Amino acid sequence: MASRLLTSVIGRCRTASGLISSRGRGVREILQSTRHVGTTTAAASGSHGVPLARTVLGGTATVAIAFTSWVAYSQPTTCEDGQDAEKREPTLLQKCAAEALGTGIIVGPGCAVICAIKYCNAPIGLFGIAAGFGVAVTLAVYATRDVSGAHLNPAVTCALAVNNPNACPSSLVLPYVAAQFFGATVASAVNYAFYGQAIRAFESAQNIVRGTAASFASFDSAFGIVPNKTFARLPRVLGAEIALTSALVYMIFTITDGRKTVPDAAAPAVVGATVTSLIAGFAPISGVGMNPARDLAPRIVTALAGWGAAAFPAGWWIYSVGPVVGGVLGGLAYTMLN
């Protein structure tokens, strides 16, 4: 009777060995991983285990453990905290959806704060604008970093593609940038839908005729950004956008570098704080776009909403070109210094 039982167990273990091998795992690895049998899935870890046949002949207890390990492995793989031990890589569509969502989270609430001040006289002030964008960036990064890496900015995507292609292969650049612009456009359209009546009231009170050359005053900063020539001429504005985006990307590289001391869980909040400080300090000079999607997408919405060519006044391109150049330079500076 015992001989039959032993023969049956050996047969089952041989079957288990074949199944395990077909799934890319050896019997020796299963034997090495029996520490967590019954609570966690065995993880393949060694190459010095005892051959199965010898183990079986040496003791039926070890055989039973090996068989139980195979049964546990055949179930869904879980960790002690109930999470999937091996997360599947998100698809390109999922990554692009995350980029669109995250960029929309930044542009929607961030620009909405300016809309509230400009069109509804909300008593918020410059720091309120800076904090609004900073919080929006923080939430957007937390919401998307585990799916797409939370670029949420064409300047960041280009900086990573040039300076860290392992983190951002060139094949991701166009899909990511397209997704970012899509998300920003949808968010801007939603803002316009909410504030459309307030914008018309503002234009009426200021005697602004939408579509005329001077009508950019009714969308400035709430949608696209217009350089303030009172404080800085166009070359200085371009230099500011390059420098500010360079500083932002340098900080992003620093904050997300695993070798540094910033805790991973705190990284989105630190990035948001960086955005807040830059906007609070330099918004009167250049408007602090630092993100081509944040400027160009809302600008296109205003062009379609009746401003037409007035949505593209002199220097409009600064907020698309400057951040990309600055982002690449910021990433290069970090790479050279670290």
Coordinates of C-alpha atoms in Angstrom, one line a residue:
M1 CA 0.0 0.0 0.0
A2 CA 2.8 2.4 0.9
S3 CA 4.6 1.5 -2.2
R4 CA 1.6 2.3 -4.3
L5 CA 1.2 5.7 -2.6
L6 CA 4.8 6.5 -3.1
T7 CA 4.6 5.5 -6.8
S8 CA 1.5 7.7 -7.1
V9 CA 3.2 10.7 -5.5
I10 CA 6.3 10.3 -7.7
G11 CA 4.0 10.2 -10.8
R12 CA 2.3 13.4 -9.7
C13 CA 5.5 15.2 -9.0
R14 CA 6.9 14.2 -12.4
T15 CA 3.7 15.6 -14.0
A16 CA 4.2 18.8 -11.9
S17 CA 7.8 19.0 -13.1
G18 CA 6.7 18.9 -16.7
L19 CA 4.1 21.6 -16.2
I20 CA 6.5 23.8 -14.3
S21 CA 9.2 23.4 -16.9
S22 CA 6.7 24.4 -19.6
R23 CA 6.0 27.6 -17.8
G24 CA 9.7 28.5 -17.6
R25 CA 10.4 27.2 -14.0
G26 CA 12.5 24.3 -12.9
V27 CA 11.8 21.7 -10.2
R28 CA 14.9 22.8 -8.4
E29 CA 13.5 26.4 -8.2
I30 CA 10.2 25.1 -6.8
L31 CA 12.1 23.1 -4.2
Q32 CA 14.1 26.2 -3.2
S33 CA 11.0 28.3 -2.8
T34 CA 8.9 26.2 -0.5
R35 CA 9.4 28.6 2.4
H36 CA 6.2 30.4 1.7
V37 CA 4.0 27.5 0.7
G38 CA 0.4 28.0 1.7
T39 CA 0.6 31.8 2.1
T40 CA 2.5 33.1 -0.9
T41 CA 3.4 31.8 -4.3
A42 CA 6.8 30.2 -4.5
A43 CA 9.4 32.4 -6.3
A44 CA 12.1 30.8 -8.3
S45 CA 15.4 31.5 -6.6
G46 CA 18.2 28.9 -6.8
S47 CA 20.0 26.5 -8.9
H48 CA 21.5 24.1 -6.3
G49 CA 18.4 22.2 -5.2
V50 CA 18.3 18.4 -4.9
P51 CA 17.1 16.5 -7.9
L52 CA 13.5 15.5 -7.6
A53 CA 13.9 11.7 -7.9
R54 CA 16.6 11.7 -5.2
T55 CA 14.5 13.9 -3.0
V56 CA 11.5 11.6 -3.4
L57 CA 13.5 8.5 -2.6
G58 CA 15.1 10.3 0.3
G59 CA 11.8 11.2 2.0
T60 CA 8.1 11.5 1.1
A61 CA 7.8 14.7 3.2
T62 CA 10.0 16.7 0.8
V63 CA 8.0 15.2 -2.2
A64 CA 4.8 16.4 -0.6
I65 CA 6.2 19.9 -0.1
A66 CA 7.3 20.0 -3.8
F67 CA 3.9 18.9 -4.9
T68 CA 2.2 21.5 -2.7
S69 CA 4.5 24.1 -4.2
W70 CA 3.4 23.1 -7.7
V71 CA -0.3 23.4 -6.7
A72 CA 0.3 26.8 -5.1
Y73 CA 2.2 27.9 -8.3
S74 CA -0.7 26.9 -10.4
Q75 CA -2.9 29.4 -8.7
P76 CA -2.9 33.2 -9.4
T77 CA 0.4 34.7 -8.2
T78 CA 0.0 37.0 -5.2
C79 CA 2.1 38.8 -2.8
E80 CA 1.7 38.9 1.0
D81 CA -0.2 42.3 0.7
G82 CA -2.6 40.9 -1.9
Q83 CA -1.1 42.7 -4.8
D84 CA -0.1 41.0 -8.0
A85 CA 3.5 40.0 -7.7
E86 CA 4.3 40.5 -11.3
K87 CA 2.5 43.5 -12.7
R88 CA 1.9 43.4 -16.4
E89 CA 3.5 46.1 -18.5
P90 CA 0.8 48.6 -19.5
T91 CA -0.1 48.7 -23.1
L92 CA 0.8 51.7 -25.3
L93 CA -2.8 52.7 -25.4
Q94 CA -3.0 52.6 -21.6
K95 CA 0.1 54.7 -21.3
C96 CA -1.2 57.3 -23.7
A97 CA -4.5 57.4 -21.9
A98 CA -2.7 58.1 -18.7
E99 CA -0.7 60.8 -20.3
A100 CA -3.8 62.4 -21.7
L101 CA -5.6 62.2 -18.3
G102 CA -2.7 63.5 -16.3
T103 CA -2.0 66.5 -18.7
G104 CA -5.7 67.3 -18.6
I105 CA -5.6 67.3 -14.7
I106 CA -2.8 69.9 -14.9
V107 CA -4.3 72.1 -17.6
G108 CA -7.9 71.9 -16.4
P109 CA -7.8 72.9 -12.7
G110 CA -4.6 75.0 -13.2
C111 CA -6.0 77.2 -15.9
A112 CA -9.4 77.3 -14.2
V113 CA -7.8 79.1 -11.3
I114 CA -6.7 81.9 -13.7
C115 CA -10.2 81.9 -15.3
A116 CA -11.7 82.4 -11.8
I117 CA -9.5 85.4 -11.2
K118 CA -9.7 86.9 -14.6
Y119 CA -13.4 86.5 -15.4
C120 CA -15.0 86.3 -12.0
N121 CA -12.8 88.5 -9.8
A122 CA -12.0 85.6 -7.4
P123 CA -9.7 86.9 -4.7
I124 CA -6.9 84.4 -5.2
G125 CA -3.8 86.2 -6.2
L126 CA -0.5 85.1 -7.7
F127 CA 0.4 82.6 -5.1
G128 CA -3.0 81.0 -5.5
I129 CA -2.3 80.5 -9.2
A130 CA 1.1 79.0 -8.4
A131 CA -0.4 76.7 -5.7
G132 CA -3.3 75.7 -8.0
F133 CA -0.8 74.5 -10.7
G134 CA 1.4 72.9 -8.1
V135 CA -1.4 70.9 -6.5
A136 CA -2.7 69.9 -10.0
V137 CA 0.8 68.7 -11.0
T138 CA 1.1 66.7 -7.8
L139 CA -2.3 65.0 -8.2
A140 CA -1.6 64.3 -11.9
V141 CA 1.7 62.6 -11.2
Y142 CA 0.3 60.5 -8.4
A143 CA -2.5 59.5 -10.7
T144 CA -0.4 58.4 -13.6
R145 CA 3.2 57.6 -12.7
D146 CA 2.6 53.9 -12.2
V147 CA 1.1 53.6 -15.7
S148 CA 3.0 55.9 -18.0
G149 CA 5.8 57.4 -15.9
A150 CA 3.9 60.7 -15.7
H151 CA 5.7 62.8 -18.3
L152 CA 2.6 65.0 -18.8
N153 CA 4.7 67.5 -20.7
P154 CA 6.2 67.3 -24.1
A155 CA 9.3 69.0 -22.8
V156 CA 9.8 66.2 -20.2
T157 CA 9.2 63.6 -22.8
C158 CA 11.8 65.1 -25.2
A159 CA 14.3 65.6 -22.3
L160 CA 14.0 61.9 -21.4
A161 CA 14.2 60.7 -25.0
V162 CA 17.4 62.6 -25.5
N163 CA 19.1 62.2 -22.2
N164 CA 17.7 58.9 -20.9
P165 CA 16.5 56.8 -23.9
N166 CA 16.2 53.7 -21.7
A167 CA 13.4 55.5 -19.7
C168 CA 11.8 56.9 -22.9
P169 CA 12.5 55.1 -26.2
S170 CA 12.1 57.2 -29.3
S171 CA 9.1 55.1 -30.2
L172 CA 7.1 56.7 -27.3
V173 CA 7.8 60.3 -28.1
L174 CA 5.1 60.9 -30.8
P175 CA 2.4 58.9 -29.0
Y176 CA 3.1 60.5 -25.7
V177 CA 3.2 64.1 -27.1
A178 CA 0.0 63.5 -29.1
A179 CA -1.8 62.2 -26.0
Q180 CA -0.6 65.1 -23.9
F181 CA -1.9 67.6 -26.4
F182 CA -5.2 65.7 -26.6
G183 CA -5.7 65.8 -22.9
A184 CA -4.8 69.4 -22.7
T185 CA -7.2 70.3 -25.5
V186 CA -10.1 68.5 -23.9
A187 CA -9.4 70.1 -20.6
S188 CA -9.3 73.6 -22.2
A189 CA -12.5 73.0 -24.0
V190 CA -14.1 72.0 -20.7
N191 CA -12.8 75.2 -19.1
Y192 CA -14.2 77.3 -22.0
A193 CA -17.6 75.5 -21.7
F194 CA -17.8 76.4 -18.0
Y195 CA -16.5 80.0 -18.3
G196 CA -17.8 80.9 -21.8
Q197 CA -20.5 83.2 -20.4
A198 CA -18.1 84.9 -18.0
I199 CA -15.7 85.4 -20.8
R200 CA -18.3 87.2 -22.9
A201 CA -19.3 89.3 -19.9
F202 CA -15.6 90.2 -19.5
E203 CA -15.3 91.2 -23.2
S204 CA -18.4 93.3 -23.0
A205 CA -17.2 95.1 -19.9
Q206 CA -13.7 95.7 -21.4
N207 CA -15.1 96.6 -24.9
I208 CA -13.2 93.8 -26.5
V209 CA -14.3 92.6 -29.9
R210 CA -13.3 89.0 -30.2
G211 CA -11.1 88.2 -33.2
T212 CA -9.5 91.7 -33.4
A213 CA -5.8 92.0 -32.9
A214 CA -6.2 93.3 -29.4
S215 CA -8.7 90.6 -28.4
F216 CA -5.9 88.4 -27.0
A217 CA -6.4 90.3 -23.8
S218 CA -9.6 88.3 -23.1
F219 CA -7.8 84.9 -23.1
D220 CA -4.3 85.8 -22.0
S221 CA -3.0 83.3 -19.5
A222 CA -6.4 81.8 -18.8
F223 CA -5.8 79.9 -22.1
G224 CA -2.8 80.7 -24.2
I225 CA 0.0 82.9 -22.7
V226 CA 0.9 86.3 -24.2
P227 CA 4.3 87.8 -23.4
N228 CA 4.0 91.0 -21.3
K229 CA 6.2 93.4 -23.1
T230 CA 6.0 95.8 -20.2
F231 CA 8.3 93.6 -18.2
A232 CA 10.3 91.8 -20.8
R233 CA 10.9 91.8 -24.5
L234 CA 10.6 88.6 -26.6
P235 CA 14.2 87.5 -26.4
R236 CA 14.1 87.8 -22.6
V237 CA 10.8 85.9 -22.4
L238 CA 12.3 83.1 -24.6
G239 CA 15.4 83.0 -22.3
A240 CA 13.1 82.8 -19.3
E241 CA 11.1 79.9 -20.7
I242 CA 14.3 78.0 -21.5
A243 CA 15.8 78.7 -18.1
L244 CA 12.7 77.9 -16.1
T245 CA 11.9 74.7 -17.9
S246 CA 15.6 73.7 -17.6
A247 CA 15.4 74.2 -13.9
L248 CA 12.1 72.2 -13.7
V249 CA 13.4 69.3 -15.7
Y250 CA 16.7 69.3 -13.7
M251 CA 14.7 69.0 -10.5
I252 CA 12.5 66.3 -12.0
F253 CA 15.6 64.2 -12.9
T254 CA 17.0 64.8 -9.4
I255 CA 13.7 64.0 -7.6
T256 CA 13.1 60.8 -9.5
D257 CA 16.7 59.5 -9.4
G258 CA 16.6 56.4 -7.2
R259 CA 20.1 57.1 -6.0
K260 CA 19.0 60.3 -4.4
T261 CA 17.5 60.8 -0.9
V262 CA 14.0 61.9 -2.0
P263 CA 11.5 59.2 -0.9
D264 CA 9.6 57.7 -3.9
A265 CA 6.2 58.4 -2.3
A266 CA 7.1 62.1 -1.8
A267 CA 8.4 62.7 -5.4
P268 CA 5.1 64.0 -6.9
A269 CA 4.6 66.5 -4.1
V270 CA 8.2 67.7 -4.5
V271 CA 7.7 68.2 -8.2
G272 CA 4.5 70.1 -7.5
A273 CA 6.3 72.3 -5.0
T274 CA 9.0 73.0 -7.6
V275 CA 6.3 74.1 -10.1
T276 CA 4.7 76.3 -7.4
S277 CA 7.9 78.1 -6.6
L278 CA 8.8 78.8 -10.2
I279 CA 5.4 80.2 -11.0
A280 CA 5.2 82.3 -7.9
G281 CA 8.6 83.8 -8.6
F282 CA 8.6 84.4 -12.4
A283 CA 5.0 84.5 -13.7
P284 CA 5.0 88.3 -14.1
I285 CA 8.0 88.1 -16.4
S286 CA 7.1 85.3 -18.9
G287 CA 3.9 83.7 -17.7
V288 CA 5.9 80.5 -16.9
G289 CA 4.5 78.1 -19.4
M290 CA 7.1 75.4 -19.1
N291 CA 4.8 73.0 -20.9
P292 CA 4.0 73.3 -24.6
A293 CA 0.7 71.4 -24.1
R294 CA -0.4 73.8 -21.4
D295 CA -0.1 76.7 -23.9
L296 CA -0.6 75.5 -27.4
A297 CA -3.7 73.3 -26.7
P298 CA -5.7 76.1 -25.0
R299 CA -4.5 78.5 -27.7
I300 CA -6.0 76.3 -30.4
V301 CA -9.3 76.1 -28.4
T302 CA -9.5 79.9 -28.4
A303 CA -8.7 80.1 -32.1
L304 CA -11.6 77.8 -32.8
A305 CA -13.8 79.7 -30.4
G306 CA -13.8 82.9 -32.4
W307 CA -10.4 84.5 -31.8
G308 CA -9.0 83.1 -35.0
A309 CA -5.5 84.5 -35.9
A310 CA -5.7 86.8 -32.8
A311 CA -4.9 83.6 -30.8
F312 CA -1.4 83.6 -32.2
P313 CA 0.1 87.1 -31.5
A314 CA 3.8 87.9 -31.8
G315 CA 5.9 85.5 -29.8
W316 CA 3.3 82.8 -29.3
W317 CA 5.8 80.2 -30.4
I318 CA 8.0 80.9 -27.5
Y319 CA 5.9 78.8 -25.2
S320 CA 6.2 75.8 -27.4
V321 CA 9.8 76.0 -28.5
G322 CA 11.4 77.4 -25.3
P323 CA 10.2 74.6 -22.9
V324 CA 11.4 71.9 -25.3
V325 CA 14.9 73.5 -25.6
G326 CA 15.0 74.1 -21.9
G327 CA 13.9 70.6 -21.0
V328 CA 16.6 69.0 -23.1
L329 CA 19.2 71.3 -21.6
G330 CA 18.1 70.6 -18.1
G331 CA 18.2 66.9 -18.6
L332 CA 21.7 67.3 -20.2
A333 CA 22.9 69.3 -17.3
Y334 CA 21.8 66.7 -14.8
T335 CA 23.3 63.9 -16.8
M336 CA 26.7 65.7 -17.0
L337 CA 26.8 66.5 -13.3
N338 CA 25.6 63.1 -12.1

